[in-house]
mmCIF file of C-alpha atoms and ligand atoms in Angstrom:
data_model
loop_
_atom_site.group_PDB
_atom_site.id
_atom_site.type_symbol
_atom_site.label_atom_id
_atom_site.label_comp_id
_atom_site.label_asym_id
_atom_site.label_seq_id
_atom_site.Cartn_x
_atom_site.Cartn_y
_atom_site.Cartn_z
ATOM 1 C CA MET A 17 45.619 -29.295 10.037
ATOM 2 C CA MET A 18 44.249 -32.862 9.666
ATOM 3 C CA LEU A 19 42.971 -34.408 12.891
ATOM 4 C CA ASN A 20 44.812 -37.606 13.757
ATOM 5 C CA SER A 21 42.587 -40.702 13.786
ATOM 6 C CA ALA A 22 42.731 -41.167 17.604
ATOM 7 C CA LEU A 23 41.442 -37.622 18.123
ATOM 8 C CA GLN A 24 38.807 -38.140 15.430
ATOM 9 C CA ASN A 25 37.594 -41.288 17.205
ATOM 10 C CA ASN A 26 37.502 -39.451 20.551
ATOM 11 C CA LEU A 27 35.446 -36.663 19.084
ATOM 12 C CA MET A 28 33.070 -39.109 17.420
ATOM 13 C CA ASN A 29 32.536 -41.097 20.622
ATOM 14 C CA THR A 30 31.037 -38.163 22.485
ATOM 15 C CA ASN A 31 27.331 -37.292 22.521
ATOM 16 C CA ASN A 32 28.251 -34.236 20.536
ATOM 17 C CA HIS A 33 28.730 -36.248 17.360
ATOM 18 C CA TYR A 34 26.031 -36.151 14.691
ATOM 19 C CA ASP A 35 25.628 -37.484 11.182
ATOM 20 C CA ALA A 36 24.967 -33.919 10.041
ATOM 21 C CA ILE A 37 25.168 -30.450 11.520
ATOM 22 C CA VAL A 38 23.224 -27.589 9.963
ATOM 23 C CA ILE A 39 24.259 -24.033 10.799
ATOM 24 C CA GLY A 40 21.367 -21.579 10.699
ATOM 25 C CA ALA A 41 17.655 -22.200 11.354
ATOM 26 C CA GLY A 42 16.118 -20.071 8.624
ATOM 27 C CA PRO A 43 13.974 -21.770 5.969
ATOM 28 C CA ALA A 44 17.057 -23.288 4.260
ATOM 29 C CA GLY A 45 18.426 -24.831 7.469
ATOM 30 C CA LEU A 46 15.028 -25.990 8.761
ATOM 31 C CA THR A 47 14.233 -27.659 5.427
ATOM 32 C CA ALA A 48 17.607 -29.397 5.474
ATOM 33 C CA GLY A 49 16.821 -30.521 9.051
ATOM 34 C CA ILE A 50 13.452 -31.961 7.967
ATOM 35 C CA TYR A 51 14.959 -33.963 5.091
ATOM 36 C CA LEU A 52 17.998 -35.227 7.028
ATOM 37 C CA SER A 53 16.026 -36.307 10.108
ATOM 38 C CA ARG A 54 13.363 -37.941 7.995
ATOM 39 C CA ALA A 55 16.187 -39.943 6.357
ATOM 40 C CA ARG A 56 16.922 -41.163 9.938
ATOM 41 C CA LEU A 57 20.194 -39.252 10.128
ATOM 42 C CA LYS A 58 21.143 -37.870 13.543
ATOM 43 C CA THR A 59 20.913 -34.158 12.850
ATOM 44 C CA LEU A 60 21.664 -31.019 14.829
ATOM 45 C CA ILE A 61 20.697 -27.483 13.839
ATOM 46 C CA LEU A 62 22.644 -24.704 15.570
ATOM 47 C CA SER A 63 21.266 -21.206 15.139
ATOM 48 C CA GLU A 64 21.994 -17.745 16.334
ATOM 49 C CA GLY A 65 18.891 -15.977 17.656
ATOM 50 C CA THR A 66 15.352 -17.271 17.354
ATOM 51 C CA VAL A 67 14.436 -20.111 15.003
ATOM 52 C CA GLY A 68 13.125 -18.822 11.656
ATOM 53 C CA GLY A 69 15.902 -16.519 10.467
ATOM 54 C CA GLN A 70 14.743 -13.560 8.383
ATOM 55 C CA MET A 71 11.235 -15.042 8.145
ATOM 56 C CA ILE A 72 10.443 -13.768 11.622
ATOM 57 C CA LEU A 73 11.070 -10.210 10.435
ATOM 58 C CA THR A 74 7.991 -10.240 8.241
ATOM 59 C CA HIS A 75 4.442 -10.045 9.547
ATOM 60 C CA GLU A 76 2.967 -11.628 6.435
ATOM 61 C CA ILE A 77 4.304 -14.069 3.874
ATOM 62 C CA ALA A 78 1.827 -14.121 1.002
ATOM 63 C CA ASN A 79 3.912 -15.857 -1.672
ATOM 64 C CA TYR A 80 4.683 -19.257 -0.109
ATOM 65 C CA PRO A 81 2.903 -21.759 -2.384
ATOM 66 C CA GLY A 82 0.131 -23.753 -0.749
ATOM 67 C CA VAL A 83 -0.277 -21.294 2.107
ATOM 68 C CA ASP A 84 -2.625 -18.407 1.407
ATOM 69 C CA SER A 85 -1.144 -15.995 3.929
ATOM 70 C CA ILE A 86 0.858 -16.625 7.079
ATOM 71 C CA SER A 87 3.056 -14.647 9.447
ATOM 72 C CA GLY A 88 6.783 -15.345 9.226
ATOM 73 C CA TYR A 89 6.695 -16.346 12.897
ATOM 74 C CA GLN A 90 3.952 -18.943 12.295
ATOM 75 C CA LEU A 91 5.686 -20.411 9.223
ATOM 76 C CA SER A 92 8.924 -20.676 11.236
ATOM 77 C CA ASN A 93 7.094 -22.526 14.015
ATOM 78 C CA ILE A 94 5.527 -24.980 11.593
ATOM 79 C CA MET A 95 8.899 -25.723 9.971
ATOM 80 C CA ARG A 96 10.583 -26.087 13.386
ATOM 81 C CA ASN A 97 7.895 -28.489 14.690
ATOM 82 C CA GLN A 98 8.083 -30.519 11.492
ATOM 83 C CA ALA A 99 11.859 -30.920 11.881
ATOM 84 C CA LYS A 100 11.516 -31.792 15.582
ATOM 85 C CA LYS A 101 8.783 -34.339 14.821
ATOM 86 C CA PHE A 102 11.324 -36.289 12.754
ATOM 87 C CA GLY A 103 13.846 -36.156 15.607
ATOM 88 C CA CYS A 104 15.977 -33.165 14.599
ATOM 89 C CA ASP A 105 17.838 -31.613 17.532
ATOM 90 C CA ILE A 106 17.556 -27.792 17.344
ATOM 91 C CA LYS A 107 19.631 -25.491 19.550
ATOM 92 C CA SER A 108 18.777 -21.799 19.143
ATOM 93 C CA ASN A 109 20.496 -18.680 20.515
ATOM 94 C CA ILE A 110 23.829 -20.303 19.724
ATOM 95 C CA THR A 111 26.462 -18.642 17.568
ATOM 96 C CA VAL A 112 28.975 -20.811 15.773
ATOM 97 C CA GLU A 113 32.237 -18.909 16.122
ATOM 98 C CA SER A 114 34.510 -21.128 14.127
ATOM 99 C CA LEU A 115 34.677 -24.308 12.060
ATOM 100 C CA LYS A 116 37.131 -27.093 11.328
ATOM 101 C CA LEU A 117 36.262 -28.492 7.967
ATOM 102 C CA ASP A 118 39.292 -30.509 6.894
ATOM 103 C CA GLY A 119 39.260 -34.279 7.291
ATOM 104 C CA ASP A 120 36.251 -36.598 7.542
ATOM 105 C CA VAL A 121 35.053 -35.163 10.877
ATOM 106 C CA LYS A 122 33.713 -31.615 10.638
ATOM 107 C CA GLU A 123 33.611 -29.462 13.782
ATOM 108 C CA ALA A 124 31.442 -26.512 14.815
ATOM 109 C CA ILE A 125 33.029 -24.532 17.634
ATOM 110 C CA LEU A 126 31.114 -22.171 19.944
ATOM 111 C CA ALA A 127 32.427 -19.119 21.823
ATOM 112 C CA ASP A 128 32.731 -21.088 25.102
ATOM 113 C CA GLY A 129 34.823 -23.752 23.363
ATOM 114 C CA THR A 130 32.009 -26.343 23.091
ATOM 115 C CA ARG A 131 32.494 -28.476 19.998
ATOM 116 C CA PHE A 132 29.925 -30.392 17.970
ATOM 117 C CA THR A 133 31.140 -32.793 15.323
ATOM 118 C CA ALA A 134 29.534 -34.390 12.285
ATOM 119 C CA ASP A 135 30.262 -36.383 9.161
ATOM 120 C CA ALA A 136 28.686 -33.696 7.000
ATOM 121 C CA MET A 137 27.837 -30.066 7.447
ATOM 122 C CA ILE A 138 25.304 -27.757 5.822
ATOM 123 C CA LEU A 139 25.938 -24.029 6.076
ATOM 124 C CA SER A 140 22.824 -21.863 5.886
ATOM 125 C CA PRO A 141 23.683 -18.685 7.814
ATOM 126 C CA GLY A 142 21.604 -16.441 5.532
ATOM 127 C CA GLY A 143 22.319 -12.779 5.252
ATOM 128 C CA ARG A 144 21.121 -9.342 6.091
ATOM 129 C CA SER A 145 20.159 -6.290 4.094
ATOM 130 C CA ARG A 146 22.435 -3.358 4.663
ATOM 131 C CA THR A 147 20.583 -0.948 6.913
ATOM 132 C CA LEU A 148 20.669 2.848 7.173
ATOM 133 C CA GLY A 149 21.373 2.621 10.901
ATOM 134 C CA VAL A 150 19.219 5.617 11.792
ATOM 135 C CA PRO A 151 16.822 6.031 14.762
ATOM 136 C CA GLY A 152 13.543 4.110 14.456
ATOM 137 C CA GLU A 153 14.761 1.684 11.767
ATOM 138 C CA ASP A 154 15.166 -1.340 14.054
ATOM 139 C CA VAL A 155 11.686 -1.093 15.632
ATOM 140 C CA LEU A 156 9.841 -0.331 12.394
ATOM 141 C CA LYS A 157 11.431 -3.099 10.259
ATOM 142 C CA GLY A 158 8.532 -5.116 8.825
ATOM 143 C CA LYS A 159 6.098 -2.451 10.066
ATOM 144 C CA GLY A 160 6.360 -0.105 7.101
ATOM 145 C CA ILE A 161 10.100 -0.418 6.456
ATOM 146 C CA SER A 162 10.995 -3.173 4.005
ATOM 147 C CA TYR A 163 14.092 -4.466 2.260
ATOM 148 C CA CYS A 164 12.251 -6.654 -0.270
ATOM 149 C CA ALA A 165 9.934 -5.357 -3.021
ATOM 150 C CA THR A 166 8.897 -8.862 -4.174
ATOM 151 C CA CYS A 167 7.909 -9.754 -0.609
ATOM 152 C CA ASP A 168 6.128 -6.603 0.471
ATOM 153 C CA GLY A 169 5.244 -4.472 -2.585
ATOM 154 C CA ASP A 170 1.641 -5.681 -2.650
ATOM 155 C CA PHE A 171 1.044 -4.397 0.909
ATOM 156 C CA PHE A 172 1.550 -0.841 -0.374
ATOM 157 C CA THR A 173 -1.125 -0.775 -3.068
ATOM 158 C CA ASP A 174 -2.259 2.837 -3.669
ATOM 159 C CA LYS A 175 0.104 4.090 -0.942
ATOM 160 C CA GLU A 176 2.853 6.697 -1.062
ATOM 161 C CA ILE A 177 6.276 5.189 -0.596
ATOM 162 C CA VAL A 178 9.954 6.102 -0.587
ATOM 163 C CA VAL A 179 12.790 4.022 -2.052
ATOM 164 C CA VAL A 180 16.281 4.596 -0.650
ATOM 165 C CA GLY A 181 19.338 3.910 -2.840
ATOM 166 C CA GLY A 182 20.919 4.827 -6.137
ATOM 167 C CA GLY A 183 22.208 1.556 -7.609
ATOM 168 C CA ASN A 184 20.607 -0.809 -10.129
ATOM 169 C CA SER A 185 18.505 -2.673 -7.552
ATOM 170 C CA ALA A 186 17.114 0.529 -6.049
ATOM 171 C CA LEU A 187 16.109 1.890 -9.458
ATOM 172 C CA GLU A 188 14.740 -1.411 -10.794
ATOM 173 C CA GLU A 189 12.781 -2.074 -7.605
ATOM 174 C CA ALA A 190 11.464 1.507 -7.607
ATOM 175 C CA VAL A 191 10.040 0.925 -11.089
ATOM 176 C CA SER A 192 8.582 -2.459 -10.064
ATOM 177 C CA LEU A 193 6.937 -0.852 -6.998
ATOM 178 C CA THR A 194 5.003 1.565 -9.265
ATOM 179 C CA LYS A 195 2.730 -1.437 -10.043
ATOM 180 C CA TYR A 196 1.385 -1.063 -6.517
ATOM 181 C CA ALA A 197 2.154 2.348 -5.051
ATOM 182 C CA SER A 198 0.420 5.593 -6.011
ATOM 183 C CA SER A 199 3.775 7.395 -5.915
ATOM 184 C CA VAL A 200 7.418 6.409 -5.406
ATOM 185 C CA THR A 201 10.044 8.935 -4.296
ATOM 186 C CA ILE A 202 13.657 7.845 -4.676
ATOM 187 C CA VAL A 203 15.847 9.370 -1.962
ATOM 188 C CA HIS A 204 19.547 9.244 -2.824
ATOM 189 C CA GLN A 205 22.537 10.770 -1.074
ATOM 190 C CA PHE A 206 24.543 11.736 -4.178
ATOM 191 C CA ASP A 207 23.738 14.023 -7.134
ATOM 192 C CA HIS A 208 24.006 11.074 -9.553
ATOM 193 C CA PHE A 209 22.992 7.396 -9.624
ATOM 194 C CA GLN A 210 25.395 4.434 -9.717
ATOM 195 C CA ALA A 211 23.296 2.366 -12.135
ATOM 196 C CA PHE A 212 23.056 1.413 -15.796
ATOM 197 C CA GLU A 213 21.902 4.282 -18.034
ATOM 198 C CA PHE A 214 18.735 2.438 -19.140
ATOM 199 C CA ALA A 215 17.698 1.889 -15.507
ATOM 200 C CA ILE A 216 18.297 5.566 -14.732
ATOM 201 C CA GLU A 217 16.300 6.676 -17.779
ATOM 202 C CA GLU A 218 13.414 4.348 -16.960
ATOM 203 C CA ALA A 219 13.207 5.695 -13.404
ATOM 204 C CA ARG A 220 13.632 9.335 -14.455
ATOM 205 C CA ASN A 221 10.908 9.107 -17.105
ATOM 206 C CA HIS A 222 8.372 7.181 -15.041
ATOM 207 C CA PRO A 223 5.268 9.304 -14.319
ATOM 208 C CA LYS A 224 4.848 7.874 -10.791
ATOM 209 C CA ILE A 225 8.521 8.355 -9.751
ATOM 210 C CA ASN A 226 9.952 11.509 -8.117
ATOM 211 C CA LEU A 227 13.632 12.013 -7.367
ATOM 212 C CA MET A 228 15.060 13.556 -4.211
ATOM 213 C CA MET A 229 18.825 13.778 -4.786
ATOM 214 C CA GLU A 230 21.530 14.722 -2.262
ATOM 215 C CA SER A 231 19.162 13.844 0.560
ATOM 216 C CA LYS A 232 19.117 11.282 3.342
ATOM 217 C CA ILE A 233 16.550 9.753 5.675
ATOM 218 C CA THR A 234 17.876 10.590 9.139
ATOM 219 C CA ALA A 235 15.037 9.210 11.303
ATOM 220 C CA PHE A 236 11.890 7.073 11.124
ATOM 221 C CA HIS A 237 8.786 8.018 13.112
ATOM 222 C CA GLY A 238 6.032 5.737 14.444
ATOM 223 C CA ASP A 239 5.409 3.213 17.209
ATOM 224 C CA GLU A 240 3.283 0.305 16.018
ATOM 225 C CA LYS A 241 3.816 1.181 12.349
ATOM 226 C CA LEU A 242 5.761 3.650 10.217
ATOM 227 C CA GLU A 243 4.095 7.059 10.136
ATOM 228 C CA GLY A 244 6.747 9.400 8.778
ATOM 229 C CA ILE A 245 10.382 10.139 8.067
ATOM 230 C CA GLU A 246 12.863 12.899 8.746
ATOM 231 C CA ILE A 247 14.738 13.884 5.573
ATOM 232 C CA THR A 248 17.941 15.894 5.629
ATOM 233 C CA ASP A 249 18.966 17.952 2.598
ATOM 234 C CA LEU A 250 22.699 17.272 2.418
ATOM 235 C CA LYS A 251 23.501 20.546 0.616
ATOM 236 C CA SER A 252 21.754 22.922 3.029
ATOM 237 C CA GLY A 253 21.692 20.680 6.123
ATOM 238 C CA LEU A 254 17.985 21.508 6.530
ATOM 239 C CA LYS A 255 15.733 18.789 7.948
ATOM 240 C CA HIS A 256 12.032 18.275 7.314
ATOM 241 C CA ASN A 257 9.483 15.699 8.457
ATOM 242 C CA GLN A 258 7.244 13.990 5.938
ATOM 243 C CA PRO A 259 4.351 11.572 6.514
ATOM 244 C CA ILE A 260 4.837 8.339 4.519
ATOM 245 C CA ASP A 261 3.181 4.891 4.269
ATOM 246 C CA GLY A 262 6.251 2.819 3.447
ATOM 247 C CA VAL A 263 9.992 2.930 2.881
ATOM 248 C CA PHE A 264 11.974 0.378 0.869
ATOM 249 C CA ILE A 265 15.730 0.333 1.450
ATOM 250 C CA PHE A 266 18.037 -1.070 -1.259
ATOM 251 C CA ILE A 267 21.577 -0.138 -0.298
ATOM 252 C CA GLY A 268 23.195 -3.552 -0.496
ATOM 253 C CA TYR A 269 23.128 -7.050 0.942
ATOM 254 C CA VAL A 270 25.596 -8.698 3.328
ATOM 255 C CA PRO A 271 25.872 -12.512 3.646
ATOM 256 C CA ASN A 272 26.519 -13.767 7.210
ATOM 257 C CA THR A 273 29.748 -15.455 6.169
ATOM 258 C CA GLU A 274 32.338 -13.621 8.265
ATOM 259 C CA PHE A 275 32.994 -16.840 10.246
ATOM 260 C CA LEU A 276 33.657 -18.741 6.984
ATOM 261 C CA GLU A 277 36.449 -16.581 5.617
ATOM 262 C CA ASP A 278 39.563 -18.685 4.915
ATOM 263 C CA LYS A 279 37.543 -21.890 5.491
ATOM 264 C CA LEU A 280 36.122 -22.378 1.997
ATOM 265 C CA ASP A 281 35.676 -20.561 -1.310
ATOM 266 C CA LEU A 282 33.665 -17.330 -1.164
ATOM 267 C CA ASN A 283 33.208 -14.980 -4.131
ATOM 268 C CA GLN A 284 34.136 -11.268 -4.092
ATOM 269 C CA TRP A 285 30.852 -10.460 -2.333
ATOM 270 C CA LYS A 286 31.593 -13.065 0.374
ATOM 271 C CA GLU A 287 28.860 -15.392 -0.871
ATOM 272 C CA ILE A 288 29.516 -19.138 -0.581
ATOM 273 C CA VAL A 289 30.465 -20.777 -3.877
ATOM 274 C CA VAL A 290 28.499 -24.016 -4.492
ATOM 275 C CA ASP A 291 27.895 -26.428 -7.370
ATOM 276 C CA ASN A 292 24.487 -27.727 -8.526
ATOM 277 C CA ASP A 293 24.371 -30.145 -5.562
ATOM 278 C CA MET A 294 25.043 -27.286 -3.107
ATOM 279 C CA GLN A 295 28.506 -28.783 -2.493
ATOM 280 C CA THR A 296 31.041 -26.153 -1.401
ATOM 281 C CA SER A 297 34.763 -26.222 -2.187
ATOM 282 C CA ILE A 298 35.206 -28.586 0.803
ATOM 283 C CA LYS A 299 34.117 -32.225 0.489
ATOM 284 C CA GLY A 300 31.256 -33.055 2.862
ATOM 285 C CA VAL A 301 30.372 -29.391 3.389
ATOM 286 C CA PHE A 302 27.248 -28.111 1.673
ATOM 287 C CA ALA A 303 25.561 -24.711 1.715
ATOM 288 C CA ALA A 304 22.036 -23.437 1.105
ATOM 289 C CA GLY A 305 19.885 -20.326 1.144
ATOM 290 C CA ASP A 306 20.607 -16.625 0.997
ATOM 291 C CA SER A 307 24.323 -16.986 1.816
ATOM 292 C CA ILE A 308 25.231 -18.810 -1.418
ATOM 293 C CA VAL A 309 26.041 -17.266 -4.792
ATOM 294 C CA LYS A 310 22.643 -16.597 -6.355
ATOM 295 C CA LYS A 311 20.409 -13.860 -7.662
ATOM 296 C CA TYR A 312 16.947 -14.408 -6.150
ATOM 297 C CA ARG A 313 16.588 -14.604 -2.370
ATOM 298 C CA GLN A 314 13.203 -15.838 -1.184
ATOM 299 C CA VAL A 315 11.781 -18.372 1.273
ATOM 300 C CA THR A 316 10.926 -20.670 -1.648
ATOM 301 C CA THR A 317 14.459 -20.549 -3.082
ATOM 302 C CA ALA A 318 15.967 -21.123 0.387
ATOM 303 C CA VAL A 319 13.702 -24.128 0.925
ATOM 304 C CA ALA A 320 14.698 -25.538 -2.483
ATOM 305 C CA ASP A 321 18.418 -25.112 -1.738
ATOM 306 C CA GLY A 322 17.971 -26.744 1.685
ATOM 307 C CA THR A 323 16.308 -29.751 0.057
ATOM 308 C CA ILE A 324 19.119 -30.219 -2.466
ATOM 309 C CA ALA A 325 21.842 -29.753 0.170
ATOM 310 C CA ALA A 326 20.195 -32.318 2.483
ATOM 311 C CA LEU A 327 19.764 -34.915 -0.269
ATOM 312 C CA ALA A 328 23.369 -34.441 -1.426
ATOM 313 C CA ALA A 329 24.634 -34.574 2.188
ATOM 314 C CA SER A 330 22.641 -37.797 2.844
ATOM 315 C CA LYS A 331 24.275 -39.400 -0.195
ATOM 316 C CA TYR A 332 27.705 -38.210 0.961
ATOM 317 C CA ILE A 333 27.176 -39.614 4.503
ATOM 318 C CA HIS A 334 26.003 -42.938 3.087
ATOM 319 C CA GLU A 335 29.056 -43.229 0.821
ATOM 320 C CA LEU A 336 31.400 -42.196 3.641
ATOM 321 C CA SER A 337 30.030 -44.903 5.900
ATOM 322 C CA GLN A 338 30.288 -47.513 3.121
ATOM 323 C CA ASN A 339 33.928 -46.533 2.512
ATOM 324 C CA LYS A 340 34.685 -46.838 6.233
ATOM 325 C CA GLN A 341 33.106 -50.311 6.322
ATOM 326 C CA VAL A 342 35.208 -51.408 3.339
ATOM 327 C CA GLN A 343 38.394 -50.025 4.960
ATOM 328 C CA HIS A 344 37.500 -51.756 8.241
ATOM 329 C CA SER A 345 36.995 -55.115 6.567
ATOM 330 C CA ILE A 346 40.355 -55.010 4.708
HETATM 331 C C1 FAD B 23 11.697 -8.007 6.146
HETATM 332 C C2 FAD B 23 11.798 -9.202 5.228
HETATM 333 C C3 FAD B 23 10.669 -9.683 4.632
HETATM 334 C C4 FAD B 23 10.726 -10.783 3.799
HETATM 335 N N1 FAD B 23 9.568 -11.249 3.250
HETATM 336 C C5 FAD B 23 9.600 -12.330 2.448
HETATM 337 C C6 FAD B 23 8.399 -12.842 1.861
HETATM 338 O O1 FAD B 23 7.316 -12.301 2.064
HETATM 339 N N2 FAD B 23 8.516 -13.920 1.049
HETATM 340 C C7 FAD B 23 9.706 -14.520 0.784
HETATM 341 O O2 FAD B 23 9.731 -15.527 0.069
HETATM 342 N N3 FAD B 23 10.859 -14.051 1.312
HETATM 343 C C8 FAD B 23 10.837 -12.984 2.135
HETATM 344 N N4 FAD B 23 11.999 -12.481 2.644
HETATM 345 C C9 FAD B 23 13.275 -13.152 2.295
HETATM 346 C C10 FAD B 23 13.441 -14.458 3.103
HETATM 347 O O3 FAD B 23 13.123 -14.227 4.457
HETATM 348 C C11 FAD B 23 14.856 -14.989 2.965
HETATM 349 O O4 FAD B 23 15.145 -15.159 1.601
HETATM 350 C C12 FAD B 23 15.024 -16.324 3.695
HETATM 351 O O5 FAD B 23 14.702 -16.207 5.052
HETATM 352 C C13 FAD B 23 16.467 -16.837 3.568
HETATM 353 O O6 FAD B 23 16.551 -18.028 4.271
HETATM 354 P P1 FAD B 23 17.928 -18.646 4.810
HETATM 355 O O7 FAD B 23 17.559 -19.871 5.560
HETATM 356 O O8 FAD B 23 18.887 -18.749 3.715
HETATM 357 O O9 FAD B 23 18.551 -17.548 5.789
HETATM 358 P P2 FAD B 23 17.974 -16.734 7.029
HETATM 359 O O10 FAD B 23 16.504 -16.678 7.011
HETATM 360 O O11 FAD B 23 18.743 -15.470 7.012
HETATM 361 O O12 FAD B 23 18.415 -17.599 8.289
HETATM 362 C C14 FAD B 23 19.761 -17.789 8.623
HETATM 363 C C15 FAD B 23 19.892 -18.114 10.102
HETATM 364 O O13 FAD B 23 21.256 -18.458 10.391
HETATM 365 C C16 FAD B 23 21.659 -17.828 11.596
HETATM 366 N N5 FAD B 23 23.116 -17.663 11.637
HETATM 367 C C17 FAD B 23 23.887 -16.783 10.947
HETATM 368 N N6 FAD B 23 25.192 -16.915 11.291
HETATM 369 C C18 FAD B 23 25.245 -17.882 12.228
HETATM 370 C C19 FAD B 23 26.290 -18.452 12.987
HETATM 371 N N7 FAD B 23 27.573 -18.076 12.857
HETATM 372 N N8 FAD B 23 25.993 -19.410 13.893
HETATM 373 C C20 FAD B 23 24.714 -19.834 14.056
HETATM 374 N N9 FAD B 23 23.672 -19.326 13.352
HETATM 375 C C21 FAD B 23 23.930 -18.359 12.451
HETATM 376 C C22 FAD B 23 20.920 -16.495 11.526
HETATM 377 O O14 FAD B 23 20.854 -15.910 12.804
HETATM 378 C C23 FAD B 23 19.562 -16.929 10.996
HETATM 379 O O15 FAD B 23 18.734 -17.346 12.057
HETATM 380 C C24 FAD B 23 11.974 -11.405 3.525
HETATM 381 C C25 FAD B 23 13.125 -10.906 4.123
HETATM 382 C C26 FAD B 23 13.055 -9.826 4.968
HETATM 383 C C27 FAD B 23 14.311 -9.303 5.628
#
C-alpha cells in the first residue's frame, strides 16, 4: 500500500528519518556506511547481534589485501570506527522484523514497533552456512571447525582434516584442501554422492582423500580448540571417537532473507536479485554482500558490493531530492 503524502511527511519529520538506512553491519553494510556518511548523507546502520557479521566468527583473516593478518574482531572494529568517524549512526543488537519498501519513503520496522525511515535502503543481511547442529559445533566454530576452505585451508597445512558433505562444493573443496592438509577424509551420510561425475571421480581417485560413506559426525570434542569427533556408522549404529585437527562443513548455505520474502525479488535459493549497480527489484532499495545472487562470498567481495551499493544509493538520493525540488517549484 502506498503511504499517503501527509503520513510520509510525518514520518520524515521525526528524528527517525535518515537519508539512507543500511540493514546488517557485516563488511558489506559497514563499507556502505563509510561511503554514505563520507558523502555527508545521514546514515543509520541497524544490525542484529554484534557489529562485524560473520567476520567475528574467524580468529584470523589472512586474505584481506593490505592487511597482513588480522582477527575478524579487530577488522570489524576498524571498519566500525571508520564509519562512526564519518558520522554514521550504528545501532547493534537490533533485528529488523519487517520492511515497507513501496513509495519514496522506505521503512524498517523493529519487533517493538519502532520505525526508522529513509529515502534509500541498502540490504546487507549476509547469510549463514548450514550447520550440522550437533553438540560442540557452536563453541568450536572458528576453532578447528570451518565452513570456508578459501578462508581457512592454509591454517591446516600438514594436518589431518575431515570434510562433511556429498555435493559439488564438498567434493571440490575437499580436493582444494589437499593442497594444504596431509589427509582429507570425506564423511557423507549416504552411500552415494550428489555431485557431478567428474567431481566424484576426482575425489575418489585423489591419493590424499579417503571416503567414509553412510556415516555422520554426531559430536565435536574440545574446549579451546577442536580435538576430536564422534562418528556414527549409520548402518550399524556404532559410534567411535577419532582425534582430528580440523573439520570443514559444506552442507549448504542459507541467506538471511526470511524477512524479505514477498518484499522484493529473490531467486529460488532466496538470494536477493540485483543488477550491476546492486539495485534490487524495488527502486531506491539496494543490496550487497553474501545475501545477493553471487558465487564467491568473501570479505573482499562484500566490501566491493557495499561500495557499489552506496555509490548507487547516493546517486539515487541526489536525484530524488532534485526531483522533489523541481516538483516543489512548479
Ligand atoms: C568461520 C568463517 C570464516 C571466514 N573467514 C573468512 C576469511 O578469512 N576471509 C574472507 O574473505 N572471508 C571469510 N569468511 C566469509 C566472510 O566473513 C563473509 O563473506 C562476509 O562476512 C559477508 O559479509 P556481509 O556483510 O555480506 O554479511 P555478514 O558478515 O553475514 O553480516 C550480515 C549482518 O547482518 C545482520 N542481519 C541479518 N539479518 C538481519 C536483520 N533482519 N536485521 C538486522 N540485522 C540483520 C547479521 O546479524 C550480520 O551481523 C568467513 C566466514 C565464516 C563463517
